[in-house]
Coordinates of C-alpha atoms and ligand atoms in Angstrom, one line a residue:
M1 CA -7.4 -20.9 2.0
M2 CA -5.1 -20.5 4.9
K3 CA -1.9 -18.6 4.6
K4 CA 1.4 -20.4 5.1
E5 CA 3.5 -19.5 8.0
I6 CA 6.8 -18.2 6.6
N7 CA 9.4 -17.5 9.2
N8 CA 11.0 -14.6 7.5
D9 CA 7.8 -13.2 6.0
K10 CA 7.6 -10.3 8.5
D11 CA 11.3 -9.4 8.0
F12 CA 11.0 -9.7 4.3
K13 CA 8.1 -7.3 4.3
K14 CA 9.7 -5.0 6.9
K15 CA 11.5 -2.9 4.3
L16 CA 8.2 -2.3 2.6
I17 CA 6.8 -0.7 5.8
I18 CA 7.1 3.1 5.7
D19 CA 9.7 4.8 7.9
C20 CA 9.1 8.5 7.5
E21 CA 11.8 9.4 9.9
K22 CA 14.3 8.1 7.4
C23 CA 12.8 10.0 4.5
C24 CA 13.0 13.5 3.2
G25 CA 9.2 13.9 2.9
L26 CA 9.2 12.7 -0.7
C27 CA 5.5 12.1 -1.1
C28 CA 4.8 15.6 0.3
V29 CA 6.8 17.0 -2.6
A30 CA 7.0 14.7 -5.5
L31 CA 3.3 13.8 -5.9
Y32 CA 0.5 15.7 -7.5
C33 CA -2.4 16.2 -5.0
M34 CA -5.9 16.7 -6.2
K35 CA -8.5 18.5 -4.2
S36 CA -11.1 15.9 -5.2
D37 CA -9.0 13.2 -3.6
G38 CA -9.0 14.4 -0.1
F39 CA -6.6 17.4 -0.1
P40 CA -7.5 20.9 0.8
A41 CA -6.2 22.2 -2.5
N42 CA -4.5 21.0 -5.7
K43 CA -0.7 20.8 -5.4
I44 CA 1.5 20.4 -8.4
A45 CA 4.1 17.6 -8.5
G46 CA 7.5 18.7 -7.4
K47 CA 6.3 21.6 -5.2
P48 CA 6.6 21.0 -1.5
C49 CA 3.3 21.0 0.4
Q50 CA 2.9 24.2 2.4
N51 CA 2.7 22.2 5.6
L52 CA 6.1 20.4 5.1
M53 CA 8.6 21.8 7.6
P54 CA 12.4 22.2 7.0
D55 CA 13.1 19.0 8.9
F56 CA 10.6 17.1 6.6
R57 CA 8.0 16.7 9.3
C58 CA 4.4 17.7 8.8
A59 CA 3.3 20.8 10.6
I60 CA -0.3 19.7 10.9
H61 CA 0.5 16.0 11.6
S62 CA -1.5 15.9 14.8
K63 CA -4.4 17.6 13.1
L64 CA -4.7 15.6 9.9
V65 CA -7.9 13.8 11.1
Q66 CA -9.6 17.0 12.2
S67 CA -8.4 18.6 8.9
K68 CA -10.1 15.8 7.0
M69 CA -6.9 15.2 5.1
K70 CA -8.0 11.8 3.9
G71 CA -5.4 11.7 1.2
C72 CA -2.6 12.3 3.7
L73 CA -4.1 9.9 6.2
A74 CA -4.2 7.0 3.8
Y75 CA -1.1 7.2 1.7
D76 CA 1.6 4.6 2.0
C77 CA 4.7 4.4 -0.2
F78 CA 5.6 0.8 0.5
G79 CA 8.9 1.9 2.0
A80 CA 10.0 3.7 -1.3
G81 CA 10.6 7.0 0.6
Q82 CA 13.2 5.7 3.0
K83 CA 14.7 3.5 0.4
V84 CA 15.3 6.3 -2.1
T85 CA 16.4 8.8 0.6
Q86 CA 18.8 6.4 2.3
D87 CA 20.1 4.1 -0.4
C88 CA 19.7 5.8 -3.7
F89 CA 20.6 9.4 -2.7
P90 CA 22.4 9.0 0.6
A91 CA 24.3 12.3 0.4
M92 CA 21.6 14.6 -1.0
N93 CA 18.0 15.4 -1.0
W94 CA 15.6 17.5 -3.2
N95 CA 16.1 20.5 -0.9
T96 CA 19.9 20.5 -0.6
H97 CA 20.4 19.6 -4.3
P98 CA 17.5 21.2 -6.2
K99 CA 19.1 20.4 -9.6
K100 CA 18.8 16.7 -8.7
A101 CA 15.2 17.0 -7.4
N102 CA 13.5 15.8 -10.6
Q103 CA 15.7 12.8 -10.8
I104 CA 15.1 12.0 -7.1
F105 CA 11.3 12.2 -7.6
D106 CA 11.5 10.1 -10.8
V107 CA 13.4 7.4 -8.9
F108 CA 10.9 7.5 -6.1
L109 CA 8.0 6.8 -8.4
V110 CA 9.8 3.9 -10.0
V111 CA 10.8 2.4 -6.7
F112 CA 7.3 2.9 -5.4
G113 CA 5.9 0.8 -8.2
L114 CA 8.5 -1.9 -7.7
H115 CA 7.9 -2.0 -4.0
Q116 CA 4.1 -2.2 -4.5
M117 CA 4.6 -5.2 -6.8
L118 CA 7.0 -6.8 -4.3
W119 CA 4.4 -6.5 -1.6
Y120 CA 2.0 -8.5 -3.6
L121 CA 4.6 -11.1 -4.6
I122 CA 5.6 -11.6 -1.0
E123 CA 2.0 -12.1 -0.1
A124 CA 1.6 -14.6 -2.9
S125 CA 4.6 -16.5 -1.6
T126 CA 2.7 -17.1 1.6
L127 CA -0.2 -19.0 -0.2
N128 CA -0.2 -22.7 -0.9
L129 CA 0.1 -22.5 -4.6
G130 CA 2.4 -25.4 -5.6
E131 CA 6.0 -25.6 -6.8
I132 CA 5.6 -24.2 -10.3
I133 CA 3.8 -21.0 -9.3
N134 CA 6.1 -20.6 -6.3
S135 CA 9.2 -20.7 -8.4
E136 CA 7.7 -18.1 -10.7
I137 CA 7.0 -15.9 -7.7
D138 CA 10.6 -16.4 -6.4
A139 CA 12.0 -15.5 -9.8
L140 CA 10.0 -12.2 -9.9
I141 CA 10.9 -11.4 -6.3
G142 CA 14.6 -11.9 -7.1
E143 CA 14.4 -9.7 -10.2
N144 CA 12.6 -7.0 -8.2
E145 CA 15.3 -6.9 -5.6
R146 CA 18.0 -6.7 -8.2
M147 CA 16.2 -3.8 -9.9
T148 CA 15.9 -1.7 -6.7
A149 CA 19.5 -2.3 -5.8
L150 CA 20.6 -0.5 -9.0
V151 CA 22.1 3.0 -9.1
P152 CA 19.6 5.8 -9.9
D153 CA 20.5 6.2 -13.6
D154 CA 20.0 2.5 -14.1
I155 CA 16.7 2.5 -12.2
L156 CA 15.4 5.1 -14.5
N157 CA 16.4 3.0 -17.6
L158 CA 14.5 -0.1 -16.4
D159 CA 11.6 -1.4 -18.5
V160 CA 9.3 -1.5 -15.5
N161 CA 6.2 -1.8 -17.7
A162 CA 7.4 -5.1 -19.1
Y163 CA 8.1 -6.4 -15.6
R164 CA 4.7 -5.1 -14.4
L165 CA 2.9 -7.0 -17.2
R166 CA 4.5 -10.3 -16.1
V167 CA 3.7 -9.6 -12.4
N168 CA 0.1 -8.7 -13.3
E169 CA -0.3 -11.8 -15.4
L170 CA 0.9 -14.0 -12.6
L171 CA -1.3 -12.3 -10.0
K172 CA -4.3 -12.7 -12.2
E173 CA -3.5 -16.4 -12.5
I174 CA -3.1 -16.7 -8.7
S175 CA -6.4 -14.8 -8.2
N176 CA -8.2 -17.3 -10.4
T177 CA -6.5 -20.2 -8.6
I178 CA -7.5 -19.2 -5.1
A179 CA -11.0 -18.0 -5.8
N180 CA -13.9 -20.1 -4.6
P181 CA -15.5 -21.3 -7.8
T182 CA -19.0 -21.1 -6.2
K183 CA -18.6 -17.4 -5.5
K184 CA -17.2 -16.3 -8.8
E185 CA -19.0 -13.4 -10.6
Q186 CA -18.1 -10.8 -13.2
N187 CA -19.5 -7.9 -11.3
R188 CA -16.7 -5.6 -10.0
D189 CA -19.0 -2.8 -8.7
F190 CA -19.9 -3.2 -5.0
F191 CA -20.2 0.5 -4.3
G192 CA -22.1 0.9 -1.0
K193 CA -23.2 -2.8 -1.0
D194 CA -24.3 -4.2 2.4
F195 CA -22.6 -7.6 3.0
K196 CA -23.0 -7.5 6.7
G197 CA -22.3 -10.9 8.3
A198 CA -22.0 -12.7 5.0
D199 CA -19.8 -15.7 4.3
L200 CA -17.3 -14.3 1.8
D201 CA -14.6 -16.9 2.2
G202 CA -12.7 -17.3 -1.0
K203 CA -14.5 -14.4 -2.7
D204 CA -12.6 -12.6 -5.4
F205 CA -12.9 -8.9 -4.9
S206 CA -9.7 -8.1 -6.9
M207 CA -9.9 -4.8 -8.7
S208 CA -13.4 -4.1 -7.4
L209 CA -15.0 -0.8 -6.6
M210 CA -16.0 -1.3 -2.9
I211 CA -16.3 2.3 -1.8
A212 CA -18.5 2.5 1.4
A213 CA -19.4 -1.2 1.2
N214 CA -20.3 -2.8 4.5
L215 CA -18.2 -5.9 5.4
E216 CA -18.9 -5.7 9.2
G217 CA -18.8 -9.2 10.7
C218 CA -18.3 -11.0 7.4
S219 CA -16.2 -14.2 7.2
L220 CA -13.2 -13.2 5.0
R221 CA -10.9 -16.2 4.9
G222 CA -8.9 -16.3 1.7
T223 CA -10.9 -13.3 0.4
N224 CA -8.9 -11.6 -2.3
F225 CA -8.7 -7.8 -2.1
L226 CA -6.0 -7.2 -4.7
G227 CA -6.3 -3.7 -5.9
A228 CA -9.8 -3.2 -4.6
D229 CA -10.9 0.4 -3.8
M230 CA -11.6 0.2 -0.1
R231 CA -12.3 3.8 0.7
D232 CA -14.8 4.1 3.5
V233 CA -15.5 0.3 3.6
N234 CA -16.8 -0.6 7.0
I235 CA -14.6 -3.3 8.5
K236 CA -15.5 -2.7 12.1
N237 CA -15.7 -5.9 14.2
T238 CA -14.4 -7.8 11.3
D239 CA -11.6 -10.4 11.0
L240 CA -9.4 -9.8 8.0
S241 CA -6.4 -11.7 9.3
Q242 CA -6.7 -14.4 6.7
S243 CA -7.7 -12.2 3.8
V244 CA -5.2 -11.9 1.0
F245 CA -3.5 -9.1 -1.0
L246 CA -4.5 -6.3 1.4
T247 CA -2.3 -3.3 1.6
Q248 CA -1.7 -0.7 4.3
M249 CA -3.2 2.0 2.0
Q250 CA -6.5 0.0 1.7
I251 CA -6.6 -0.4 5.5
N252 CA -5.9 3.3 6.1
A253 CA -8.7 4.3 3.7
A254 CA -11.2 1.9 5.3
K255 CA -13.2 2.3 8.5
G256 CA -12.2 -0.1 11.2
N257 CA -12.1 -0.2 15.0
S258 CA -10.2 -1.9 17.8
N259 CA -12.1 -5.1 17.2
T260 CA -11.0 -5.3 13.6
K261 CA -8.4 -8.0 13.1
L262 CA -5.7 -7.5 10.5
P263 CA -3.0 -9.6 8.9
D264 CA 0.2 -9.4 11.0
S265 CA 2.1 -7.4 8.4
L266 CA -0.4 -4.5 8.5
A267 CA -0.7 -1.8 11.2
Y268 CA -3.7 -0.3 12.9
P269 CA -4.3 3.3 11.8
K270 CA -4.1 5.3 15.0
E271 CA -7.5 6.8 14.6
W272 CA -9.0 3.4 15.1
K273 CA -7.6 3.3 18.5
G274 CA -10.4 2.8 20.9
D275 CA -10.7 0.4 23.8
S276 CA -8.7 -2.7 23.2
P277 CA -5.3 -4.2 22.9
F278 CA -3.2 -2.2 20.6
E279 CA 0.0 -2.7 22.5
E280 CA 0.9 -5.8 20.6
R281 CA 0.6 -4.0 17.3
T282 CA 2.6 -1.3 15.6
V283 CA 0.4 1.7 15.6
F284 CA 0.6 3.5 12.2
D285 CA 1.9 6.8 13.4
K286 CA 3.4 9.2 10.8
T287 CA 0.3 9.4 8.6
T288 CA 0.9 10.8 5.2
R289 CA -1.1 11.1 2.0
N290 CA -3.0 9.2 -0.6
Y291 CA -4.7 8.9 -4.0
R292 CA -2.5 11.2 -5.9
R293 CA -0.9 11.0 -9.2
R294 CA 2.2 12.7 -10.5
K295 CA 1.4 15.2 -13.2
N296 CA 3.4 14.3 -16.3
Ligands
SF4_301 S1 5.1 7.9 3.4 FE1 6.0 9.8 2.5 S2 7.3 10.6 4.1 FE2 6.8 8.5 4.7 S3 8.5 7.3 4.0 FE3 6.9 7.3 2.3 S4 7.5 9.0 1.0 FE4 8.6 9.3 2.9
SF4_302 S1 1.4 14.9 5.4 FE1 0.0 16.0 4.0 S2 -0.3 18.0 5.0 FE2 1.5 17.1 5.9 S3 3.2 17.9 4.8 FE3 2.7 16.0 3.9 S4 1.3 16.5 2.2 FE4 1.4 18.2 3.5

């Protein structure tokens, strides 16, 4: 399956690309960080990370790789950070208005979930799925945009779970539609599996455990990675430009190199920078954190 060229696709996704300069370091404060998930120590939700500076920059930003802060390196908020900082709470932040901090964090978590779903829906809209499914996608995208345009109190009253169920159902239907029937299988556990050089076109890896799998040199056209756990997957010298439902967080968590090809909407993690042409691409710069949950 080839993705459709949609002129505004990149602009449409633009607001889902993180812009940490326009954010008040929300993920460094709002989220719960677990030692087991690539952080040096547990951090409770709502407490600023000890490395977060007053200007919301990371004091050890240039040393995250050496510090083996995998969580910080891979995290991506789908643009929720700058959206909440700039649009939802333009005149305050968690530091200047500590009494509003919990509300700011709660809105951030809701917007994060909505932006994540929006990412998948926009990706789905680039596939050739026919009029009926396309109109369902468009309706869900419109609904999503109306929800994130609400004021904070109304965002917190949304029934996001009901919306999520509808999105998940549609994405499941889409995953079944685009999967190559000859490559279907029930197995979702590919931990450490060596696929090197295999033809995996149209393979459905959605929701699969793929930690440390080897995809080097595989053919991955129309391969579905929706929600797959890509930590330490080897994608060196591999073309993923026509793979579907990849996210920046998955790419940040995987192991690629300068010969890895990515879909246009995804950026190269700067630690992959090696020997070839990165000038054409946005280099993922302000690395942040990953795999954390808010403690309820
Ligand atoms: S990754 Fe973190 S700092 Fe960057 S925009 Fe998102 S929430 Fe803000
Ligand atoms: S990027 Fe990581 S280490 Fe740096 S301030 Fe944020 S949570 Fe802390």
